[in-house]
Amino acid sequence: MTFDQPSSGLPAEPTSTDPIDRVIAYHIRTKHHLNRYARSLGFLDWANQPNPFRRFEGAPLIRLPLLNPDDEPRSPAYDAMYQPGAVASQPLTIRTISRFFELALGLSAWKRAGESEWALRNNPSSGNLHPTEGYVLVPPVEGLEPAPGLYHYAAKEHGLELRADFPPAQITQVLAPFPDGAFLFGLSSVHWREAWKYGERAFRYCNHDVGHALGSARLAAATLGWTMVLLDGADQNQVALVLGTHRQADFGEAEPEHPDCLAVIWPHESVKRDAHDLPLCLDQAVLKHLAAGPWHGRANPLSREHGVHWEAIDEAADASWKTSEEIQAIPLTMAPQIRSEAHHVSQATSDAATIIRQRRSAVSFDGRTSISAATFFQILHRVMPRVERPQLQRPIPWDVLPWDPAIHLLLFVHRVEDLTPGLYVLARDTKKLPLLQRAMHAELEWTPVPGSPDDLPLYWLLQGNAQRLAAQVSCHQGIAGDSAFSLGMLAEFEGRLRQGGSWWYPRLFWEAGLVGQVLYLEAEAAGVRGTGIGCFFDDPVHEVVGIKDLTLQSLYHFTIGGPVDDDRLLTLPAYYHLQRG
Ligand SMILES: Cc1cc2nc3c(=O)[nH]c(=O)nc-3n(C[C@H](O)[C@H](O)[C@H](O)COP(=O)(O)O)c2cc1C
């Protein structure tokens, strides 16, 4: 008689040292299965719940003016925010920086239940844990003193902490290749904040949150008439150098920050007709001088103890580290005003900033509310990046990602008037239609949807009530079935990684997060509500449409419908804690 070896239930450790194999191994290892979730503690260690607010103790804090919604700079209409060139450019001042950070990463409200009180932000985050930290590197700005340099955004104080003051001449050199009035924006992640709750799968969630934050920053910039593009040619050591995340002495015992990305932001009107190319990287020689500082502040520890250290996260972060710089550039052209066609205009009656501030995740849906087909098509239209256009003329926020889309939507339609319930696919890049079709069951219909706009590559796959199925594959969460529709974001997976490199792994999640951010706002604009869904059973989702290999992988889910509010919670204004005096 033989006995089976006891199994941990986990896939074998990766033996390959190829970074692409290593990120794929991480991905497979962190799948949720119907009978087994990805590894995590399995309970919440409340005593060590991480502080969602990072501070750099000893760094000078410059408070940003708390602006009322009606104060200048005022918000454009919601639809104008998405149209390249439609909003007049604001100058870079302490007031516009204040508005930018408020709408990008600022607080949206406080919630209170009994003794507990917690903040919500304009950018969402898995579990409201907010691993993402924001930075700017700015030239001299009136009112932002003592110095130009690198600042960290302190969300609770709505202030900027001076991490490093750099000589103005050096900053000018760094920003010289970019249009007048440009500054840099950067994001980093404290992986521990998500790992505390979600264990090994947390690297995925941190990168979703980066994508959401990129979206909220791009749209905040759009309300000020600013353009924003990811400096994706830069290698990750450069990102670390600019954001100071490599400075171990400043972090000491505090949780480290993982440098994610840098973007350049500029007033779109500063681009002249005879413009040149826009580089997507930074000058290495100039950066070295910049890193000399002087630097200020020490990071605050976020938890007293850290219990389990999730090595799989370090492994994924290491394997996906972008080690090479690409000297890429894109044509820097002034965007012609592209007017929205009638069927591309939302029903939003509020301005952009109101919609951004009111964004919330629905905690449950009523299982009744339907949306019209026109609203459904409008929402889908907004996530179309229009790949046929040059990068900077793509609809906002798709101009921020300097790559052709890798994410397509598998839709579970429950309650959309005049649409047959069932499964649909939105191909965000029609060139990829054969790839999508080959990766799925041969029997699926792929019928164009009657009544949908010609420029919406929406296909009907299968008829039927998918409410139970959607909830089941979303970790049994009712929100996926009780809504008007929910969806899985299918990423072109192994091909992108093998072709582009292991550093594409986080980028696929960034793009998914950005899609999620647009969906959140579109839901609000349509008078309904959305929720991001990070918890889903990976392969059972794939099986729904017969995906058998790693060509496509679902990375993130989303649901939109009529919300049911939790009226046990008290809501307090975003900055009431600063106004108490
Ligand atoms: C990447 C990501 C994954 C999420 N996953 C879930 C989920 O699986 N289930 C859920 O109910 N909410 C989920 N949420 C919603 C968050 O819990 C919510 O954003 C957070 O509590 C903050 O609340 P707010 O969005 O109202 O500001 C997710 C959000 C994000 C950004």
Coordinates of C-alpha atoms and ligand atoms in Angstrom, one line a residue:
M1 CA 0.0 0.0 0.0
T2 CA 1.3 3.5 -0.8
F3 CA 0.4 6.7 0.9
D4 CA 0.1 10.0 -0.9
Q5 CA 2.5 12.7 0.2
P6 CA 0.7 15.2 2.3
S7 CA 0.2 18.3 0.1
S8 CA 0.3 21.9 1.2
G9 CA -2.2 22.5 -1.6
L10 CA 0.2 25.0 -3.1
P11 CA 1.9 24.8 -6.5
A12 CA 5.5 23.8 -6.5
E13 CA 8.0 26.6 -5.9
P14 CA 9.2 28.1 -9.2
T15 CA 12.5 26.6 -10.3
S16 CA 13.1 29.0 -13.1
T17 CA 15.1 32.1 -12.5
D18 CA 13.6 33.8 -15.5
P19 CA 11.8 36.9 -14.1
I20 CA 8.8 36.2 -16.5
D21 CA 8.4 32.7 -15.2
R22 CA 8.7 34.0 -11.7
V23 CA 5.9 36.6 -12.1
I24 CA 3.7 33.9 -13.7
A25 CA 4.5 31.6 -10.8
Y26 CA 3.4 34.3 -8.4
H27 CA 0.2 34.8 -10.4
I28 CA -0.7 31.2 -10.4
R29 CA 0.3 30.8 -6.7
T30 CA -2.0 33.7 -5.7
K31 CA -5.1 32.5 -7.5
H32 CA -8.3 32.0 -5.4
H33 CA -9.8 28.5 -6.0
L34 CA -13.3 27.4 -5.2
N35 CA -11.9 25.2 -2.4
R36 CA -8.8 27.2 -1.4
Y37 CA -8.1 30.9 -1.1
A38 CA -4.7 32.4 -1.8
R39 CA -2.5 32.3 1.3
S40 CA -3.2 34.9 4.0
L41 CA -3.4 35.0 7.7
G42 CA -7.1 33.9 7.7
F43 CA -8.0 36.4 10.4
L44 CA -7.4 40.1 11.1
D45 CA -4.7 41.0 13.5
W46 CA -6.4 44.1 14.7
A47 CA -3.6 45.1 17.2
N48 CA -1.3 45.6 14.2
Q49 CA -3.7 47.2 11.8
P50 CA -1.6 49.5 9.6
N51 CA -1.9 53.2 9.9
P52 CA -3.3 54.4 6.5
F53 CA -1.5 57.7 6.8
R54 CA 2.3 57.9 6.2
R55 CA 4.2 60.8 7.6
F56 CA 7.9 61.7 7.4
E57 CA 8.6 63.0 10.9
G58 CA 11.0 66.0 10.9
A59 CA 10.1 67.0 7.3
P60 CA 8.7 70.5 7.0
L61 CA 4.9 70.2 6.4
I62 CA 3.3 72.9 4.1
R63 CA -0.4 72.9 4.5
L64 CA -2.3 73.3 1.3
P65 CA -5.3 75.7 1.4
L66 CA -8.5 73.9 2.1
L67 CA -10.7 75.1 -0.8
N68 CA -14.4 75.0 -0.8
P69 CA -16.0 73.3 -3.9
D70 CA -17.1 76.7 -5.3
D71 CA -13.7 78.4 -4.8
E72 CA -11.3 78.9 -7.7
P73 CA -10.1 76.9 -9.5
R74 CA -13.6 75.8 -10.4
S75 CA -14.4 72.4 -11.9
P76 CA -15.4 71.9 -15.5
A77 CA -18.4 70.0 -16.5
Y78 CA -18.1 66.2 -16.1
D79 CA -18.0 65.4 -19.8
A80 CA -15.5 68.2 -20.6
M81 CA -13.0 66.5 -18.2
Y82 CA -12.6 63.6 -20.7
Q83 CA -12.1 65.7 -23.8
P84 CA -8.5 66.5 -24.8
G85 CA -8.0 70.3 -25.0
A86 CA -11.5 71.1 -23.7
V87 CA -10.5 72.7 -20.3
A88 CA -8.5 75.9 -20.1
S89 CA -5.1 75.4 -18.5
Q90 CA -4.6 76.7 -15.0
P91 CA -1.1 77.9 -13.9
L92 CA 0.8 75.9 -11.3
T93 CA 0.1 77.6 -8.0
I94 CA -0.4 76.4 -4.4
R95 CA -4.2 76.6 -5.0
T96 CA -4.1 74.4 -8.1
I97 CA -1.7 71.9 -6.4
S98 CA -4.2 71.8 -3.6
R99 CA -7.1 71.1 -5.9
F100 CA -5.0 68.5 -7.8
F101 CA -4.1 66.5 -4.7
E102 CA -7.6 66.9 -3.2
L103 CA -9.3 65.3 -6.2
A104 CA -6.5 62.8 -6.9
L105 CA -5.6 61.4 -3.4
G106 CA -7.5 63.5 -0.9
L107 CA -10.2 62.6 1.6
S108 CA -13.8 62.3 0.5
A109 CA -15.5 61.7 3.9
W110 CA -15.1 60.1 7.3
K111 CA -17.3 57.3 8.3
R112 CA -18.2 56.6 11.9
A113 CA -19.8 53.5 13.6
G114 CA -19.8 53.5 17.3
E115 CA -16.3 54.2 18.5
S116 CA -14.6 53.6 15.2
E117 CA -14.0 56.3 12.6
W118 CA -12.2 55.9 9.3
A119 CA -11.5 58.1 6.4
L120 CA -12.5 57.5 2.8
R121 CA -10.6 59.0 -0.2
N122 CA -11.4 60.1 -3.7
N123 CA -9.3 57.2 -4.9
P124 CA -10.6 53.8 -3.8
S125 CA -8.5 51.0 -2.3
S126 CA -9.0 47.4 -1.7
G127 CA -10.1 47.0 1.8
N128 CA -9.8 50.8 2.3
L129 CA -6.2 50.1 3.3
H130 CA -4.6 52.7 1.0
P131 CA -1.1 51.3 0.2
T132 CA -0.5 54.1 -2.4
E133 CA 1.6 57.1 -1.5
G134 CA 1.8 60.2 -3.7
Y135 CA 4.7 62.6 -4.5
V136 CA 5.5 65.6 -6.6
L137 CA 8.7 67.1 -7.8
V138 CA 8.1 70.7 -8.5
P139 CA 9.9 73.8 -9.7
P140 CA 9.6 76.9 -7.5
V141 CA 5.8 77.6 -6.9
E142 CA 4.7 80.7 -5.1
G143 CA 3.4 79.9 -1.7
L144 CA 5.1 76.5 -1.6
E145 CA 8.0 77.2 0.6
P146 CA 10.7 76.8 1.9
A147 CA 12.0 75.3 -1.3
P148 CA 11.3 73.7 -4.6
G149 CA 11.9 69.9 -4.5
L150 CA 10.3 66.6 -3.8
Y151 CA 7.2 66.6 -1.7
H152 CA 5.2 63.8 -0.2
Y153 CA 1.4 64.2 0.1
A154 CA 0.1 63.9 3.6
A155 CA -3.5 63.1 3.0
K156 CA -4.9 63.6 6.5
E157 CA -3.3 67.0 6.9
H158 CA -3.9 67.9 3.2
G159 CA -0.3 69.0 3.2
L160 CA 3.0 68.5 1.4
E161 CA 6.0 67.3 3.3
L162 CA 9.3 68.4 1.9
R163 CA 11.3 65.2 1.5
A164 CA 14.2 66.8 -0.4
D165 CA 15.0 70.3 -1.5
F166 CA 16.8 70.3 -4.7
P167 CA 18.6 73.4 -6.2
P168 CA 16.2 75.1 -8.7
A169 CA 18.9 74.8 -11.4
Q170 CA 18.9 71.0 -11.0
I171 CA 15.1 70.8 -11.1
T172 CA 15.1 72.9 -14.3
Q173 CA 17.5 70.5 -15.8
V174 CA 15.3 67.5 -14.9
L175 CA 12.2 69.2 -16.4
A176 CA 13.9 70.7 -19.4
P177 CA 12.8 68.1 -21.9
F178 CA 9.2 68.6 -21.0
P179 CA 6.7 71.4 -21.9
D180 CA 6.8 74.7 -19.9
G181 CA 5.2 74.5 -16.5
A182 CA 5.8 70.7 -16.2
F183 CA 6.3 68.9 -12.9
L184 CA 6.7 65.2 -12.0
F185 CA 4.1 63.1 -10.1
G186 CA 5.1 59.8 -8.5
L187 CA 3.5 56.8 -6.8
S188 CA 4.8 54.3 -4.4
S189 CA 3.2 51.4 -2.5
V190 CA 3.5 50.2 1.1
H191 CA 2.9 46.5 0.4
W192 CA 2.5 45.8 4.1
R193 CA -0.7 47.7 4.3
E194 CA -2.5 45.3 1.9
A195 CA -0.5 42.2 3.0
W196 CA -1.7 42.7 6.6
K197 CA -5.2 41.7 5.4
Y198 CA -4.8 39.9 2.2
G199 CA -1.5 38.0 2.5
E200 CA 0.2 36.8 -0.7
R201 CA -2.4 38.2 -3.1
A202 CA -1.7 41.7 -1.9
F203 CA 0.8 42.6 -4.6
R204 CA -2.0 42.4 -7.1
Y205 CA -4.2 44.7 -5.0
C206 CA -1.5 47.2 -4.5
N207 CA -1.1 47.5 -8.2
H208 CA -4.8 47.8 -8.8
D209 CA -4.7 50.7 -6.4
V210 CA -1.8 52.2 -8.3
G211 CA -4.0 52.0 -11.4
H212 CA -6.9 53.7 -9.6
A213 CA -4.6 56.4 -8.3
L214 CA -3.1 57.0 -11.8
G215 CA -6.7 57.4 -13.0
S216 CA -7.8 59.7 -10.2
A217 CA -4.6 61.8 -10.7
R218 CA -5.1 62.0 -14.5
L219 CA -8.7 63.1 -14.1
A220 CA -7.8 65.6 -11.3
A221 CA -5.2 67.0 -13.7
A222 CA -7.8 67.2 -16.5
T223 CA -10.1 69.3 -14.3
L224 CA -7.2 71.9 -14.3
G225 CA -6.5 71.7 -18.1
W226 CA -3.3 69.6 -17.5
T227 CA -2.0 66.7 -19.5
M228 CA -0.4 63.7 -17.8
V229 CA 1.7 60.9 -19.3
L230 CA 3.5 58.0 -17.5
L231 CA 7.3 58.2 -17.9
D232 CA 7.3 54.5 -18.6
G233 CA 10.7 54.4 -20.3
A234 CA 12.4 55.1 -16.9
D235 CA 13.8 52.1 -15.1
Q236 CA 12.6 51.4 -11.6
N237 CA 15.9 52.4 -9.9
Q238 CA 15.3 55.9 -11.4
V239 CA 11.8 56.0 -9.9
A240 CA 13.3 55.0 -6.5
L241 CA 16.0 57.6 -6.8
V242 CA 13.5 60.4 -7.5
L243 CA 11.0 59.3 -4.8
G244 CA 13.7 58.6 -2.2
T245 CA 12.3 55.1 -1.5
H246 CA 15.9 53.7 -1.8
R247 CA 17.0 55.7 1.3
Q248 CA 16.9 52.9 3.8
A249 CA 18.1 55.2 6.6
D250 CA 15.0 57.3 6.3
F251 CA 12.8 54.3 6.7
G252 CA 14.6 52.5 9.5
E253 CA 12.2 50.1 11.2
A254 CA 9.2 51.7 9.2
E255 CA 7.6 49.8 6.4
P256 CA 9.4 50.3 3.1
E257 CA 7.8 51.9 0.0
H258 CA 8.0 50.2 -3.3
P259 CA 8.6 52.8 -6.1
D260 CA 5.9 52.2 -8.7
C261 CA 5.9 55.0 -11.3
L262 CA 6.6 58.5 -12.4
A263 CA 4.5 60.7 -14.6
V264 CA 4.9 64.1 -16.1
I265 CA 2.1 66.7 -15.9
W266 CA 1.9 70.0 -17.8
P267 CA -0.6 72.6 -18.7
H268 CA -1.8 71.4 -22.1
E269 CA -1.8 75.0 -23.5
S270 CA 2.0 75.3 -23.0
V271 CA 2.5 73.0 -26.0
K272 CA 3.1 75.1 -29.1
R273 CA 2.3 74.1 -32.7
D274 CA 6.0 73.4 -33.6
A275 CA 6.4 71.0 -30.7
H276 CA 9.0 68.3 -30.5
D277 CA 8.8 64.7 -29.1
L278 CA 8.1 64.0 -25.5
P279 CA 10.7 61.7 -23.9
L280 CA 9.3 59.0 -21.6
C281 CA 12.4 58.7 -19.5
L282 CA 14.7 60.9 -17.4
D283 CA 18.3 61.9 -17.8
Q284 CA 20.3 59.5 -15.7
A285 CA 23.2 61.9 -15.2
V286 CA 20.9 64.7 -14.0
L287 CA 19.1 62.4 -11.6
K288 CA 22.3 61.3 -9.9
H289 CA 23.0 64.9 -8.8
L290 CA 19.4 65.3 -7.8
A291 CA 19.5 62.4 -5.4
A292 CA 22.2 64.2 -3.3
G293 CA 19.4 66.1 -1.6
P294 CA 19.5 67.3 1.2
W295 CA 16.7 65.0 2.4
H296 CA 14.3 65.5 5.3
G297 CA 12.3 63.3 7.6
R298 CA 12.0 59.7 8.8
A299 CA 9.0 57.5 7.8
N300 CA 6.6 56.7 10.6
P301 CA 6.1 53.0 11.5
L302 CA 2.6 52.0 10.4
S303 CA 2.2 48.9 12.6
R304 CA 3.8 47.9 15.9
E305 CA 4.6 44.4 14.7
H306 CA 4.4 42.6 11.4
G307 CA 3.6 39.0 12.2
V308 CA 4.0 37.0 9.1
H309 CA 6.2 38.3 6.4
W310 CA 4.8 37.4 3.0
E311 CA 7.9 36.5 0.9
A312 CA 5.8 35.8 -2.2
I313 CA 5.2 39.6 -2.4
D314 CA 8.9 40.5 -2.2
E315 CA 9.5 37.8 -4.8
A316 CA 6.8 39.3 -7.2
A317 CA 8.1 42.8 -6.6
D318 CA 11.7 41.7 -7.3
A319 CA 10.8 39.6 -10.4
S320 CA 8.8 42.5 -11.9
W321 CA 11.3 45.2 -11.2
K322 CA 12.0 47.1 -14.3
T323 CA 15.7 47.0 -14.8
S324 CA 16.1 48.5 -18.2
E325 CA 15.5 52.0 -19.4
E326 CA 13.9 52.5 -22.8
I327 CA 14.7 55.7 -24.6
Q328 CA 11.1 56.1 -25.9
A329 CA 9.4 59.3 -27.0
I330 CA 6.0 60.1 -28.3
P331 CA 5.0 63.0 -30.6
L332 CA 4.1 66.0 -28.5
T333 CA 1.2 67.5 -30.4
M334 CA -1.5 69.9 -29.2
A335 CA -4.7 68.0 -29.0
P336 CA -7.3 69.2 -31.4
Q337 CA -10.6 69.8 -29.7
I338 CA -12.5 66.6 -30.3
R339 CA -16.2 67.1 -29.6
S340 CA -18.2 64.3 -28.1
E341 CA -20.8 62.8 -30.4
A342 CA -24.3 62.8 -29.0
H343 CA -24.3 59.2 -27.9
H344 CA -21.0 59.6 -26.1
V345 CA -22.3 62.3 -23.7
S346 CA -23.2 61.1 -20.2
Q347 CA -26.4 62.1 -18.4
A348 CA -24.2 63.8 -15.7
T349 CA -25.8 67.0 -14.4
S350 CA -23.0 67.6 -11.9
D351 CA -19.6 69.0 -12.5
A352 CA -16.5 66.8 -12.6
A353 CA -15.3 67.5 -9.1
T354 CA -18.7 66.8 -7.5
I355 CA -18.7 63.4 -9.2
I356 CA -15.2 62.7 -8.1
R357 CA -15.9 63.6 -4.5
Q358 CA -19.2 61.6 -4.3
R359 CA -17.6 58.4 -5.6
R360 CA -18.2 55.5 -3.2
S361 CA -18.2 51.8 -3.4
A362 CA -21.6 50.2 -3.1
V363 CA -21.6 47.6 -0.3
S364 CA -24.8 46.0 -1.6
F365 CA -27.2 46.3 -4.5
D366 CA -31.0 46.2 -4.6
G367 CA -31.3 43.4 -7.1
R368 CA -33.9 45.5 -9.0
T369 CA -32.5 48.7 -10.5
S370 CA -31.9 48.4 -14.3
I371 CA -30.1 50.9 -16.5
S372 CA -31.0 51.8 -20.1
A373 CA -29.1 50.4 -23.0
A374 CA -28.0 54.0 -23.8
T375 CA -26.5 54.4 -20.4
F376 CA -24.8 51.0 -20.7
F377 CA -23.3 51.9 -24.1
Q378 CA -22.2 55.3 -22.7
I379 CA -20.3 53.7 -19.8
L380 CA -18.6 51.2 -22.1
H381 CA -17.8 54.0 -24.5
R382 CA -15.8 55.8 -21.8
V383 CA -13.4 52.9 -21.3
M384 CA -12.5 52.8 -25.0
P385 CA -9.0 54.1 -25.5
R386 CA -9.4 54.7 -29.3
V387 CA -6.1 53.1 -30.3
E388 CA -6.3 54.5 -33.8
R389 CA -5.5 58.0 -32.5
P390 CA -2.0 59.3 -31.6
Q391 CA -1.2 58.8 -27.9
L392 CA -1.9 62.4 -26.7
Q393 CA -5.1 62.6 -28.7
R394 CA -6.7 59.6 -27.1
P395 CA -9.6 60.3 -24.8
I396 CA -8.6 61.2 -21.3
P397 CA -7.5 59.2 -19.2
W398 CA -6.3 56.7 -21.8
D399 CA -3.6 59.2 -22.9
V400 CA -1.8 58.6 -19.6
L401 CA -0.7 55.0 -20.5
P402 CA 1.8 55.0 -23.3
W403 CA 0.8 51.6 -24.6
D404 CA -2.0 50.0 -26.5
P405 CA -4.7 48.4 -24.3
A406 CA -4.2 44.9 -22.9
I407 CA -7.5 44.7 -21.0
H408 CA -10.8 43.6 -22.5
L409 CA -14.1 43.2 -20.7
L410 CA -16.1 40.0 -20.1
L411 CA -19.6 41.3 -19.2
F412 CA -22.3 39.6 -17.1
V413 CA -25.4 41.6 -18.1
H414 CA -28.2 41.2 -15.6
R415 CA -30.5 44.3 -15.9
V416 CA -29.9 46.4 -18.9
E417 CA -33.2 47.4 -20.7
D418 CA -33.5 46.0 -24.2
L419 CA -30.5 43.8 -23.8
T420 CA -30.8 40.1 -23.5
P421 CA -29.3 39.0 -20.1
G422 CA -26.1 36.9 -20.6
L423 CA -22.5 37.2 -21.4
Y424 CA -20.9 39.8 -23.6
V425 CA -17.4 40.9 -24.6
L426 CA -16.1 44.4 -25.1
A427 CA -12.9 44.3 -27.2
R428 CA -11.1 47.5 -26.2
D429 CA -8.8 47.1 -29.2
T430 CA -10.5 45.5 -32.2
K431 CA -7.2 44.2 -33.6
K432 CA -7.3 41.8 -30.6
L433 CA -10.6 40.2 -31.5
P434 CA -9.1 37.1 -33.1
L435 CA -6.9 36.6 -30.0
L436 CA -9.9 36.8 -27.8
Q437 CA -12.0 34.5 -30.0
R438 CA -9.2 31.9 -30.2
A439 CA -8.7 31.8 -26.4
M440 CA -12.4 31.1 -25.7
H441 CA -14.9 28.3 -26.4
A442 CA -15.4 27.8 -30.2
E443 CA -19.3 27.7 -29.8
L444 CA -19.7 31.2 -28.4
E445 CA -21.8 33.5 -30.6
W446 CA -19.8 36.7 -31.1
T447 CA -22.8 38.5 -32.5
P448 CA -22.7 42.3 -32.7
V449 CA -25.2 43.8 -30.3
P450 CA -28.3 45.3 -31.9
G451 CA -28.6 49.0 -31.2
S452 CA -25.1 49.5 -30.0
P453 CA -23.1 52.3 -31.5
D454 CA -20.9 51.4 -34.5
D455 CA -17.8 52.4 -32.7
L456 CA -18.4 50.1 -29.8
P457 CA -16.9 46.6 -30.4
L458 CA -19.4 44.9 -28.1
Y459 CA -20.3 41.2 -28.8
W460 CA -22.9 39.0 -27.4
L461 CA -21.6 35.6 -26.5
L462 CA -24.2 33.6 -24.6
Q463 CA -27.8 34.1 -23.4
G464 CA -29.0 33.4 -19.9
N465 CA -29.3 34.5 -16.3
A466 CA -25.8 35.0 -15.1
Q467 CA -26.6 36.5 -11.7
R468 CA -25.8 33.4 -9.6
L469 CA -22.8 32.6 -11.7
A470 CA -21.4 36.1 -11.4
A471 CA -21.8 36.1 -7.6
Q472 CA -20.4 32.6 -7.3
V473 CA -17.2 33.3 -9.2
S474 CA -16.8 36.6 -7.3
C475 CA -16.0 34.8 -4.0
H476 CA -19.8 34.4 -3.4
Q477 CA -20.2 38.1 -3.2
G478 CA -23.8 39.1 -3.9
I479 CA -22.7 42.5 -5.3
A480 CA -21.7 40.8 -8.6
G481 CA -25.2 39.4 -9.2
D482 CA -27.6 41.9 -7.6
S483 CA -26.3 44.8 -9.9
A484 CA -27.3 45.9 -13.4
F485 CA -24.2 44.3 -14.8
S486 CA -20.8 43.1 -13.6
L487 CA -17.6 42.2 -15.5
G488 CA -14.2 40.6 -15.4
M489 CA -11.2 42.4 -16.9
L490 CA -9.5 39.9 -19.2
A491 CA -5.8 40.8 -19.7
E492 CA -3.7 39.7 -22.6
F493 CA -1.4 37.9 -20.2
E494 CA 1.4 35.6 -21.2
G495 CA 1.9 37.1 -24.6
R496 CA 2.4 40.6 -23.2
L497 CA 4.8 39.3 -20.5
R498 CA 6.9 37.3 -22.9
Q499 CA 7.0 40.1 -25.4
G500 CA 7.4 43.0 -23.1
G501 CA 9.1 41.7 -20.0
S502 CA 8.2 40.8 -16.5
W503 CA 7.6 44.4 -15.6
W504 CA 4.5 44.2 -17.6
Y505 CA 2.9 42.2 -14.8
P506 CA 2.2 45.3 -12.5
R507 CA 1.3 47.3 -15.6
L508 CA -1.6 45.0 -16.5
F509 CA -3.0 45.6 -13.0
W510 CA -2.5 49.4 -13.4
E511 CA -4.5 49.4 -16.6
A512 CA -7.2 47.3 -14.9
G513 CA -7.3 49.8 -12.0
L514 CA -7.6 52.7 -14.5
V515 CA -10.6 51.0 -16.2
G516 CA -12.1 50.5 -12.7
Q517 CA -11.6 54.2 -11.9
V518 CA -13.4 55.3 -15.0
L519 CA -16.2 52.8 -14.2
Y520 CA -16.6 54.2 -10.7
L521 CA -17.1 57.7 -12.0
E522 CA -19.3 56.7 -14.9
A523 CA -21.6 54.8 -12.5
E524 CA -21.9 58.0 -10.3
A525 CA -22.6 60.1 -13.4
A526 CA -25.4 57.7 -14.5
G527 CA -27.0 57.9 -11.0
V528 CA -26.1 54.4 -10.0
R529 CA -23.0 53.1 -8.1
G530 CA -20.0 50.8 -8.7
T531 CA -17.7 48.6 -6.7
G532 CA -14.3 47.1 -7.6
I533 CA -14.0 43.4 -6.9
G534 CA -10.6 42.0 -6.2
C535 CA -11.9 38.8 -4.7
F536 CA -12.8 36.3 -7.4
F537 CA -12.1 32.6 -8.2
D538 CA -9.6 33.0 -11.0
D539 CA -9.9 29.8 -13.0
P540 CA -13.7 29.3 -12.4
V541 CA -14.0 32.7 -14.2
H542 CA -11.9 31.5 -17.0
E543 CA -13.9 28.3 -17.3
V544 CA -17.1 30.3 -17.9
V545 CA -15.9 31.1 -21.4
G546 CA -13.5 28.2 -21.9
I547 CA -10.2 30.0 -21.3
K548 CA -7.7 27.1 -20.8
D549 CA -4.3 28.6 -20.8
L550 CA -2.5 31.8 -19.9
T551 CA -3.3 33.7 -23.1
L552 CA -6.0 35.6 -21.2
Q553 CA -6.3 36.0 -17.4
S554 CA -9.0 37.9 -15.5
L555 CA -7.3 40.4 -13.2
Y556 CA -10.0 42.5 -11.7
H557 CA -13.8 42.5 -11.5
F558 CA -16.3 45.3 -11.3
T559 CA -20.0 45.7 -10.7
I560 CA -22.5 48.5 -11.3
G561 CA -26.1 48.9 -10.1
G562 CA -28.6 50.4 -7.8
P563 CA -26.9 50.7 -4.3
V564 CA -28.4 50.0 -0.9
D565 CA -26.8 52.2 1.7
D566 CA -25.7 51.1 5.1
D567 CA -27.6 53.6 7.2
R568 CA -25.9 52.4 10.4
L569 CA -22.9 54.5 9.4
L570 CA -22.6 58.2 10.1
T571 CA -20.9 60.3 7.4
L572 CA -18.7 63.3 8.3
P573 CA -17.2 65.9 6.0
A574 CA -13.8 65.1 4.4
Y575 CA -11.8 67.8 6.3
Y576 CA -13.9 68.3 9.4
H577 CA -10.9 67.2 11.5
L578 CA -8.9 70.1 10.2
Q579 CA -11.7 72.7 10.7
R580 CA -12.4 71.9 14.3
G581 CA -9.9 74.6 15.3
Ligands
LIG1 C1 -8.7 46.8 -6.1 C2 -9.9 46.9 -5.3 C3 -10.6 45.7 -5.0 C4 -11.7 45.7 -4.3 N1 -12.4 44.5 -4.0 C5 -13.5 44.5 -3.3 C6 -14.3 43.3 -3.1 O1 -13.8 42.2 -3.5 N2 -15.5 43.3 -2.5 C7 -16.0 44.5 -2.0 O2 -17.1 44.5 -1.4 N3 -15.3 45.7 -2.2 C8 -14.1 45.7 -2.9 N4 -13.5 46.9 -3.1 C9 -14.0 48.2 -2.6 C10 -13.2 48.7 -1.4 O3 -13.6 48.0 -0.3 C11 -13.5 50.2 -1.2 O4 -12.9 50.9 -2.3 C12 -12.9 50.7 0.1 O5 -13.6 50.2 1.2 C13 -13.0 52.3 0.1 O6 -14.3 52.7 0.0 P1 -14.8 53.7 -1.1 O7 -14.5 53.1 -2.4 O8 -16.2 53.9 -0.9 O9 -14.0 55.0 -1.0 C14 -12.3 46.9 -3.8 C15 -11.7 48.1 -4.2 C16 -10.5 48.1 -5.0 C17 -9.9 49.4 -5.4

